[in-house]
Short mmCIF file of C-alpha atoms and ligand atoms in Angstrom, two decimals:
data_model
loop_
_atom_site.label_atom_id
_atom_site.label_comp_id
_atom_site.label_asym_id
_atom_site.label_seq_id
_atom_site.Cartn_x
_atom_site.Cartn_y
_atom_site.Cartn_z
CA UNK A 1 19.83 11.63 -23.60
CA UNK A 2 20.43 15.17 -24.85
CA UNK A 3 19.00 16.77 -27.98
CA UNK A 4 21.61 17.01 -30.71
CA UNK A 5 20.25 20.42 -31.72
CA UNK A 6 19.62 22.27 -28.48
CA UNK A 7 21.30 20.04 -25.83
CA UNK A 8 17.93 19.96 -24.01
CA UNK A 9 16.75 16.83 -22.19
CA UNK A 10 15.03 14.07 -24.10
CA UNK A 11 11.90 12.40 -22.76
CA UNK A 12 9.70 9.46 -23.61
CA UNK A 13 6.43 10.44 -25.23
CA UNK A 14 3.40 10.27 -22.98
CA UNK A 15 2.10 6.70 -22.93
CA UNK A 16 -0.55 6.39 -25.60
CA UNK A 17 -3.19 3.77 -24.89
CA UNK A 18 -4.67 2.04 -27.90
CA UNK A 19 -7.46 -0.56 -27.82
CA UNK A 20 -4.78 -3.27 -28.18
CA UNK A 21 -2.64 -2.14 -25.25
CA UNK A 22 -5.05 -0.69 -22.73
CA UNK A 23 -3.42 -1.57 -19.39
CA UNK A 24 -5.92 -2.62 -16.78
CA UNK A 25 -5.19 -1.04 -13.40
CA UNK A 26 -6.85 -3.84 -11.42
CA UNK A 27 -4.83 -6.53 -13.21
CA UNK A 28 -1.70 -4.50 -12.51
CA UNK A 29 -2.64 -4.13 -8.82
CA UNK A 30 -3.23 -7.90 -8.61
CA UNK A 31 0.47 -8.49 -9.40
CA UNK A 32 1.16 -7.47 -5.80
CA UNK A 33 0.13 -10.96 -4.72
CA UNK A 34 2.98 -12.58 -6.69
CA UNK A 35 6.14 -13.92 -5.03
CA UNK A 36 8.28 -12.61 -7.93
CA UNK A 37 9.82 -9.27 -6.93
CA UNK A 38 9.43 -8.06 -10.50
CA UNK A 39 5.67 -8.37 -10.11
CA UNK A 40 5.53 -7.04 -6.57
CA UNK A 41 7.72 -4.03 -7.28
CA UNK A 42 5.68 -0.83 -7.31
CA UNK A 43 7.66 0.08 -10.41
CA UNK A 44 7.72 -3.12 -12.49
CA UNK A 45 4.14 -3.99 -11.67
CA UNK A 46 3.47 -1.07 -14.03
CA UNK A 47 5.80 -2.38 -16.74
CA UNK A 48 3.00 -2.08 -19.35
CA UNK A 49 3.60 1.68 -19.04
CA UNK A 50 7.39 1.55 -19.08
CA UNK A 51 9.89 1.42 -21.94
CA UNK A 52 10.38 -2.18 -22.94
CA UNK A 53 13.16 -3.99 -21.09
CA UNK A 54 13.60 -7.79 -21.31
CA UNK A 55 11.99 -9.33 -18.22
CA UNK A 56 15.10 -11.34 -17.35
CA UNK A 57 17.24 -8.20 -17.38
CA UNK A 58 15.20 -6.38 -14.76
CA UNK A 59 17.33 -5.40 -11.76
CA UNK A 60 15.00 -4.96 -8.81
CA UNK A 61 15.18 -4.74 -5.04
CA UNK A 62 11.41 -4.81 -4.66
CA UNK A 63 11.14 -1.01 -4.66
CA UNK A 64 8.22 1.33 -5.05
CA UNK A 65 5.47 -0.01 -2.85
CA UNK A 66 5.72 2.51 -0.06
CA UNK A 67 3.12 3.36 2.56
CA UNK A 68 0.80 6.32 2.65
CA UNK A 69 0.52 7.44 6.29
CA UNK A 70 -1.86 9.95 7.80
CA UNK A 71 -0.12 12.78 9.62
CA UNK A 72 -2.28 14.34 12.32
CA UNK A 73 0.54 16.28 13.96
CA UNK A 74 1.79 17.55 10.65
CA UNK A 75 -1.77 18.61 9.82
CA UNK A 76 -2.11 20.46 13.09
CA UNK A 77 1.23 22.18 12.49
CA UNK A 78 0.18 23.34 9.00
CA UNK A 79 -3.34 24.20 10.22
CA UNK A 80 -5.19 21.83 7.91
CA UNK A 81 -7.82 19.22 8.78
CA UNK A 82 -5.73 16.28 7.59
CA UNK A 83 -2.80 15.32 5.43
CA UNK A 84 -1.01 12.20 4.31
CA UNK A 85 2.66 11.41 3.81
CA UNK A 86 3.70 9.22 0.89
CA UNK A 87 6.91 7.90 2.41
CA UNK A 88 9.41 7.18 -0.35
CA UNK A 89 12.07 6.83 2.34
CA UNK A 90 10.63 3.33 2.85
CA UNK A 91 12.28 2.20 -0.38
CA UNK A 92 15.18 -0.34 -0.34
CA UNK A 93 17.93 2.29 -0.11
CA UNK A 94 15.71 4.62 1.94
CA UNK A 95 15.05 7.29 -0.66
CA UNK A 96 12.77 7.97 -3.63
CA UNK A 97 15.63 7.42 -6.05
CA UNK A 98 15.09 3.66 -6.21
CA UNK A 99 11.95 3.89 -8.36
CA UNK A 100 13.89 5.53 -11.16
CA UNK A 101 17.17 3.76 -10.57
CA UNK A 102 15.76 0.27 -11.01
CA UNK A 103 14.70 1.24 -14.54
CA UNK A 104 17.90 3.15 -15.41
CA UNK A 105 20.16 0.32 -14.24
CA UNK A 106 18.00 -2.35 -15.93
CA UNK A 107 18.25 -0.37 -19.14
CA UNK A 108 22.03 -0.07 -18.68
CA UNK A 109 22.21 -3.86 -18.28
CA UNK A 110 20.12 -4.35 -21.41
CA UNK A 111 22.52 -2.18 -23.40
CA UNK A 112 25.56 -4.07 -22.10
CA UNK A 113 27.00 -1.18 -20.07
CA UNK A 114 29.70 -2.17 -17.57
CA UNK A 115 29.98 1.15 -15.74
CA UNK A 116 27.27 3.55 -14.55
CA UNK A 117 28.01 7.08 -13.38
CA UNK A 118 26.11 9.80 -11.54
CA UNK A 119 26.57 13.08 -9.71
CA UNK A 120 24.84 13.20 -6.37
CA UNK A 121 24.08 14.95 -3.12
CA UNK A 122 24.02 11.45 -1.64
CA UNK A 123 20.78 9.64 -2.37
CA UNK A 124 21.21 9.01 -6.09
CA UNK A 125 24.68 7.70 -5.32
CA UNK A 126 23.45 5.23 -2.71
CA UNK A 127 20.67 4.06 -4.98
CA UNK A 128 22.93 3.64 -8.00
CA UNK A 129 25.51 1.82 -5.88
CA UNK A 130 22.93 -0.70 -4.65
CA UNK A 131 21.37 -1.44 -8.05
CA UNK A 132 24.76 -1.59 -9.78
CA UNK A 133 25.90 -4.07 -7.13
CA UNK A 134 22.85 -6.22 -7.84
CA UNK A 135 23.61 -6.01 -11.54
CA UNK A 136 27.31 -6.79 -11.17
CA UNK A 137 28.09 -3.44 -12.75
CA UNK A 138 30.60 -0.86 -11.58
CA UNK A 139 29.17 2.31 -10.02
CA UNK A 140 31.14 5.55 -10.16
CA UNK A 141 29.68 8.45 -8.20
CA UNK A 142 30.73 12.08 -7.98
CA UNK A 143 29.83 13.88 -4.78
CA UNK A 144 30.70 17.30 -3.35
CA UNK A 145 33.62 16.83 -0.96
CA UNK A 146 31.87 18.81 1.78
CA UNK A 147 28.37 19.37 3.08
CA UNK A 148 26.65 16.09 2.26
CA UNK A 149 25.41 13.49 4.70
CA UNK A 150 28.08 11.12 6.00
CA UNK A 151 25.50 8.35 6.29
CA UNK A 152 24.73 8.52 2.58
CA UNK A 153 28.39 8.33 1.61
CA UNK A 154 28.94 5.39 3.97
CA UNK A 155 25.92 3.64 2.48
CA UNK A 156 27.28 4.21 -1.03
CA UNK A 157 30.69 2.82 -0.06
CA UNK A 158 29.01 -0.14 1.58
CA UNK A 159 27.41 -1.17 -1.71
CA UNK A 160 30.85 -1.13 -3.31
CA UNK A 161 30.77 1.99 -5.47
CA UNK A 162 33.79 4.12 -6.31
CA UNK A 163 33.16 7.48 -4.65
CA UNK A 164 34.97 10.46 -6.14
CA UNK A 165 34.74 13.53 -3.92
CA UNK A 166 35.04 16.62 -6.06
CA UNK A 167 36.20 20.07 -5.16
CA UNK A 168 32.90 21.72 -6.03
CA UNK A 169 29.17 21.48 -5.54
CA UNK A 170 26.51 19.21 -7.05
CA UNK A 171 26.14 21.45 -10.08
CA UNK A 172 29.85 21.10 -10.89
CA UNK A 173 29.64 17.32 -10.39
CA UNK A 174 26.65 17.05 -12.74
CA UNK A 175 28.41 19.13 -15.39
CA UNK A 176 31.36 16.71 -15.22
CA UNK A 177 29.04 13.71 -15.55
CA UNK A 178 27.22 15.23 -18.51
CA UNK A 179 30.56 15.66 -20.26
CA UNK A 180 31.27 11.89 -20.18
CA UNK A 181 30.90 9.77 -23.31
CA UNK A 182 27.54 7.96 -22.96
CA UNK A 183 28.90 5.17 -25.16
CA UNK A 184 31.47 4.33 -22.50
CA UNK A 185 29.42 4.79 -19.33
CA UNK A 186 25.70 4.78 -18.56
CA UNK A 187 24.73 8.19 -17.16
CA UNK A 188 21.98 7.62 -14.60
CA UNK A 189 21.19 11.08 -13.26
CA UNK A 190 17.60 12.20 -13.84
CA UNK A 191 18.70 13.67 -17.19
CA UNK A 192 18.35 10.01 -18.21
CA UNK A 193 14.73 9.59 -19.38
CA UNK A 194 14.61 5.99 -18.05
CA UNK A 195 14.96 7.42 -14.55
CA UNK A 196 11.94 9.63 -15.14
CA UNK A 197 9.92 6.69 -16.48
CA UNK A 198 10.60 4.72 -13.32
CA UNK A 199 9.87 7.64 -11.04
CA UNK A 200 6.56 8.39 -12.71
CA UNK A 201 5.19 5.15 -11.23
CA UNK A 202 5.23 6.89 -7.85
CA UNK A 203 2.12 8.73 -9.05
CA UNK A 204 0.41 5.39 -9.74
CA UNK A 205 1.41 3.90 -6.39
CA UNK A 206 0.04 6.97 -4.65
CA UNK A 207 -3.26 6.87 -6.54
CA UNK A 208 -3.64 3.10 -6.21
CA UNK A 209 -3.51 3.37 -2.42
CA UNK A 210 -6.23 5.99 -2.51
CA UNK A 211 -8.36 3.79 -4.77
CA UNK A 212 -7.77 6.33 -7.55
CA UNK A 213 -9.30 9.21 -5.61
CA UNK A 214 -7.25 12.21 -6.70
CA UNK A 215 -5.92 14.45 -3.91
CA UNK A 216 -6.36 18.21 -4.28
CA UNK A 217 -2.64 18.84 -3.75
CA UNK A 218 0.56 16.85 -4.07
CA UNK A 219 3.61 18.58 -2.63
CA UNK A 220 7.21 17.61 -3.41
CA UNK A 221 10.62 19.04 -2.50
CA UNK A 222 12.59 20.31 -5.49
CA UNK A 223 16.31 20.22 -6.24
CA UNK A 224 17.35 19.10 -9.70
CA UNK A 225 13.59 18.85 -10.47
CA UNK A 226 13.56 15.36 -11.95
CA UNK A 227 11.01 14.30 -9.36
CA UNK A 228 8.58 17.12 -10.15
CA UNK A 229 8.86 16.22 -13.84
CA UNK A 230 8.36 12.51 -13.21
CA UNK A 231 5.35 12.81 -10.90
CA UNK A 232 3.70 15.23 -13.28
CA UNK A 233 4.16 12.83 -16.17
CA UNK A 234 2.74 9.99 -14.08
CA UNK A 235 -0.41 11.89 -13.19
CA UNK A 236 -0.91 12.99 -16.80
CA UNK A 237 -0.60 9.41 -18.02
CA UNK A 238 -3.08 8.21 -15.39
CA UNK A 239 -5.49 10.84 -16.66
CA UNK A 240 -4.90 9.91 -20.30
CA UNK A 241 -5.63 6.25 -19.44
CA UNK A 242 -8.90 7.19 -17.78
CA UNK A 243 -7.63 5.90 -14.41
CA UNK A 244 -8.40 9.29 -12.84
CA UNK A 245 -10.79 12.05 -13.81
CA UNK A 246 -8.66 15.11 -13.06
CA UNK A 247 -5.11 16.10 -12.16
CA UNK A 248 -4.03 16.99 -8.63
CA UNK A 249 -2.44 20.40 -8.18
CA UNK A 250 1.32 19.93 -8.00
CA UNK A 251 3.52 22.05 -5.75
CA UNK A 252 7.31 22.12 -5.63
CA UNK A 253 9.04 23.50 -2.54
CA UNK A 254 12.68 24.53 -2.60
CA UNK A 255 15.05 25.62 0.15
CA UNK A 256 15.33 29.43 0.09
CA UNK A 257 19.11 29.25 -0.33
CA UNK A 258 18.70 27.01 -3.37
CA UNK A 259 15.56 28.38 -4.98
CA UNK A 260 16.29 29.40 -8.57
CA UNK A 261 13.17 27.57 -9.77
CA UNK A 262 10.95 29.27 -7.22
CA UNK A 263 12.23 32.65 -8.40
CA UNK A 264 11.93 31.80 -12.10
CA UNK A 265 8.38 30.54 -11.63
CA UNK A 266 7.30 33.60 -9.65
CA UNK A 267 8.70 36.00 -12.24
CA UNK A 268 7.82 33.77 -15.23
CA UNK A 269 11.34 34.08 -16.58
CA UNK A 270 14.04 31.62 -17.60
CA UNK A 271 15.87 30.02 -14.73
CA UNK A 272 19.00 31.85 -13.62
CA UNK A 273 21.40 29.48 -11.80
CA UNK A 274 22.47 30.47 -8.29
CA UNK A 275 25.21 29.38 -5.93
CA UNK A 276 23.21 27.12 -3.60
CA UNK A 277 23.45 27.24 0.18
CA UNK A 278 21.17 25.24 2.49
CA UNK A 279 21.50 22.79 5.35
CA UNK A 280 18.98 20.58 3.50
CA UNK A 281 21.99 19.17 1.65
CA UNK A 282 19.99 16.84 -0.63
CA UNK A 283 18.46 19.84 -2.42
CA UNK A 284 21.51 22.09 -2.38
CA UNK A 285 21.34 22.57 -6.15
CA UNK A 286 21.70 25.87 -7.96
CA UNK A 287 21.30 24.89 -11.62
CA UNK A 288 18.47 22.33 -11.82
CA UNK A 289 18.72 20.30 -15.02
CA UNK A 290 14.99 19.57 -15.39
CA UNK A 291 13.53 23.02 -14.75
CA UNK A 292 11.83 23.36 -18.13
CA UNK A 293 10.06 20.03 -17.81
CA UNK A 294 9.16 20.76 -14.20
CA UNK A 295 7.71 24.15 -15.12
CA UNK A 296 5.55 22.56 -17.82
CA UNK A 297 4.25 20.03 -15.27
CA UNK A 298 3.51 22.64 -12.62
CA UNK A 299 1.55 24.65 -15.19
CA UNK A 300 -0.31 21.59 -16.52
CA UNK A 301 -1.25 20.72 -12.93
CA UNK A 302 -2.29 24.29 -12.02
CA UNK A 303 0.29 24.16 -9.27
CA UNK A 304 2.81 26.53 -7.80
CA UNK A 305 6.39 26.76 -6.56
CA UNK A 306 7.60 28.21 -3.32
CA UNK A 307 10.61 28.15 -1.03
CA UNK A 308 11.17 27.95 2.71
CA UNK A 309 14.15 28.84 4.87
CA UNK A 310 16.35 26.35 6.69
CA UNK A 311 14.85 27.08 10.12
CA UNK A 312 11.35 26.32 8.81
CA UNK A 313 12.61 23.07 7.28
CA UNK A 314 14.29 22.09 10.54
CA UNK A 315 11.14 22.57 12.63
CA UNK A 316 8.90 20.90 10.06
CA UNK A 317 11.24 17.89 9.97
CA UNK A 318 10.94 17.50 13.73
CA UNK A 319 7.14 17.62 13.44
CA UNK A 320 7.10 14.83 10.82
CA UNK A 321 9.03 12.79 13.37
CA UNK A 322 6.31 13.38 15.96
CA UNK A 323 3.91 11.58 13.64
CA UNK A 324 6.10 8.51 14.13
CA UNK A 325 7.21 8.80 10.54
CA UNK A 326 10.44 10.76 10.25
CA UNK A 327 12.27 12.03 7.19
CA UNK A 328 15.43 13.78 6.12
CA UNK A 329 15.56 17.61 5.95
CA UNK A 330 14.87 18.02 2.22
CA UNK A 331 11.66 16.00 2.54
CA UNK A 332 10.37 18.26 5.29
CA UNK A 333 10.42 21.25 2.96
CA UNK A 334 7.02 19.90 1.90
CA UNK A 335 5.45 20.41 5.32
CA UNK A 336 7.11 23.80 5.78
CA UNK A 337 5.87 24.80 2.32
CA UNK A 338 2.36 23.60 3.05
CA UNK A 339 2.27 25.61 6.27
CA UNK A 340 3.19 28.73 4.34
CA UNK A 341 0.71 28.09 1.51
CA UNK A 342 -2.09 27.59 4.02
CA UNK A 343 -1.11 30.76 5.87
CA UNK A 344 -1.22 32.80 2.66
CA UNK A 345 -4.53 31.30 1.56
CA UNK A 346 -3.31 29.30 -1.45
CA UNK A 347 -4.29 25.97 0.12
CA UNK A 348 -7.53 25.58 2.06
CA UNK A 349 -7.78 23.97 5.51
CA UNK A 350 -10.20 21.31 4.28
CA UNK A 351 -8.24 20.43 1.13
CA UNK A 352 -7.04 16.89 0.56
CA UNK A 353 -3.22 16.98 0.70
CA UNK A 354 -0.40 14.51 0.13
CA UNK A 355 3.19 15.36 1.07
CA UNK A 356 5.85 13.35 -0.72
CA UNK A 357 8.62 12.43 1.73
CA UNK A 358 11.69 11.65 -0.32
CA UNK A 359 14.18 10.28 2.21
CA UNK A 360 14.27 8.38 5.50
CA UNK A 361 15.17 10.05 8.82
CA UNK A 362 18.34 7.89 9.13
CA UNK A 363 19.67 9.34 5.88
CA UNK A 364 20.90 12.25 7.96
CA UNK A 365 21.02 11.20 11.58
CA UNK A 366 23.68 13.80 12.32
CA UNK A 367 21.29 16.58 11.29
CA UNK A 368 18.59 15.21 13.60
CA UNK A 369 21.07 14.93 16.47
CA UNK A 370 22.19 18.55 15.98
CA UNK A 371 18.58 19.72 15.96
CA UNK A 372 17.77 18.01 19.23
CA UNK A 373 20.91 19.42 20.85
CA UNK A 374 20.13 22.91 19.61
CA UNK A 375 17.26 23.72 21.93
CA UNK A 376 15.09 24.63 18.90
CA UNK A 377 11.30 24.78 19.18
CA UNK A 378 10.61 21.06 18.81
CA UNK A 379 13.90 19.73 20.13
CA UNK A 380 13.71 16.67 22.37
CA UNK A 381 16.68 16.63 24.72
CA UNK A 382 18.35 13.55 26.17
CA UNK A 383 17.57 13.39 29.89
CA UNK A 384 20.50 12.57 32.18
CA UNK A 385 20.67 11.69 35.84
CA UNK A 386 16.93 11.16 36.18
CA UNK A 387 15.28 8.16 37.78
CA UNK A 388 12.84 6.61 35.27
CA UNK A 389 10.44 6.10 38.18
CA UNK A 390 10.17 9.89 38.50
CA UNK A 391 9.30 10.15 34.82
CA UNK A 392 6.59 7.51 35.17
CA UNK A 393 5.28 9.29 38.25
CA UNK A 394 5.05 12.54 36.35
CA UNK A 395 3.40 10.98 33.27
CA UNK A 396 0.76 9.19 35.33
CA UNK A 397 0.00 12.02 37.75
CA UNK A 398 -3.57 13.28 37.59
CA UNK A 399 -3.78 16.55 35.70
N1 LIG B 401 14.66 15.01 -1.62
C1 LIG B 401 15.75 14.25 -1.45
C2 LIG B 401 15.87 13.47 -0.20
C3 LIG B 401 16.74 14.21 -2.45
O1 LIG B 401 17.80 13.44 -2.29
C4 LIG B 401 16.58 14.98 -3.62
C5 LIG B 401 17.58 14.97 -4.67
C6 LIG B 401 15.41 15.75 -3.73
C7 LIG B 401 14.49 15.74 -2.72
C8 LIG B 401 15.15 16.59 -4.93
O2 LIG B 401 14.70 15.83 -5.99
O3 LIG B 401 16.39 16.59 -7.62
O4 LIG B 401 14.38 15.32 -8.35
O5 LIG B 401 14.17 17.66 -7.55
N2 LIG B 401 18.68 14.35 -4.58
C9 LIG B 401 19.64 14.16 -5.68
C10 LIG B 401 20.74 13.23 -5.25
C11 LIG B 401 20.10 15.41 -6.27
O6 LIG B 401 21.84 13.30 -5.80
O7 LIG B 401 20.52 12.39 -4.37
P1 LIG B 401 14.92 16.38 -7.48
#
């Protein structure tokens, strides 16, 4: 997982198509009609492009095939003609982590591992817990003892994992995980290249739904930066296979209180870890493990990196909800980032834009409740002591 010389992250080489193994995208898409979850999965359908894992050892919950929704209210908010949300919160455990986790846990099964471990701000832990449960494997997760979503911890406990709350943040938890002996436990954070291989299929699922029409921009939230790395690899492989004719421009948006990558990118310097602070708890990460890979992808995709403050994330999240979609705070950094990049002229109003929503609104219901109680710009208060007939009267009154 780590280079013996430099301790950097290892990665699978970019998939090289040869005349003998040229995967056909239409044949792959046709697997959706199967009743076998391993065919229907938006990850395993693309198994021709994944590291080889015995078919019978695949651990799947039918992940990956998530909807692409149009977002007219989000578009209006960001002052663009149109945008689409790729909603990875519609995965089995309600976050984008499942696409990578199904591959990492399947690989762990294939190697005979009995225990899998991860550090998490909540979503990786829930995903690992679910897949480990399916595999009959023990899941051990390290989470910060404060500041993460209660719903995510409850979900993780529900799937039967051992949850160790540590006296420290995500970065401290990940350092502890990285210090474990990989021969004794399978480490399934995104430092594990199998996770990245699974997550790269998100690029294929996105393109497939657009009939391989490449968007101008794909915007993702960034924390530990595994997702930026994975999506970038997916798009590059699609290009190498001739499935698409150009790369989209890739943008990573961080929370301003946890934006070491944004700063490093802007100044073109090595990443300097920070102590992270943001109410978007999923991306409260100060020392992202995959920053070098993510930087290479952003450059290859002629993209950029920015950051947005917590208030901007909070309002943007409420707007995503008004599209009838909904997401957790970290995901909404994409819409807040888009709004800023349109305002400063980086992104044009008529550009073709996809925002990657990484987690479901119910992942952090307490955050949503607080927002609506706060009286903020797009808050929607509970009405008390009102006769519904009066509401109907008001809504149907001639203007
Ligand atoms: N969005 C959500 C909802 C997340 O949970 C995460 C990361 C990210 C974005 C950032 O993705 O780390 O690949 O850049 N969550 C991890 C976890 C850290 O433990 O659940 P990234």
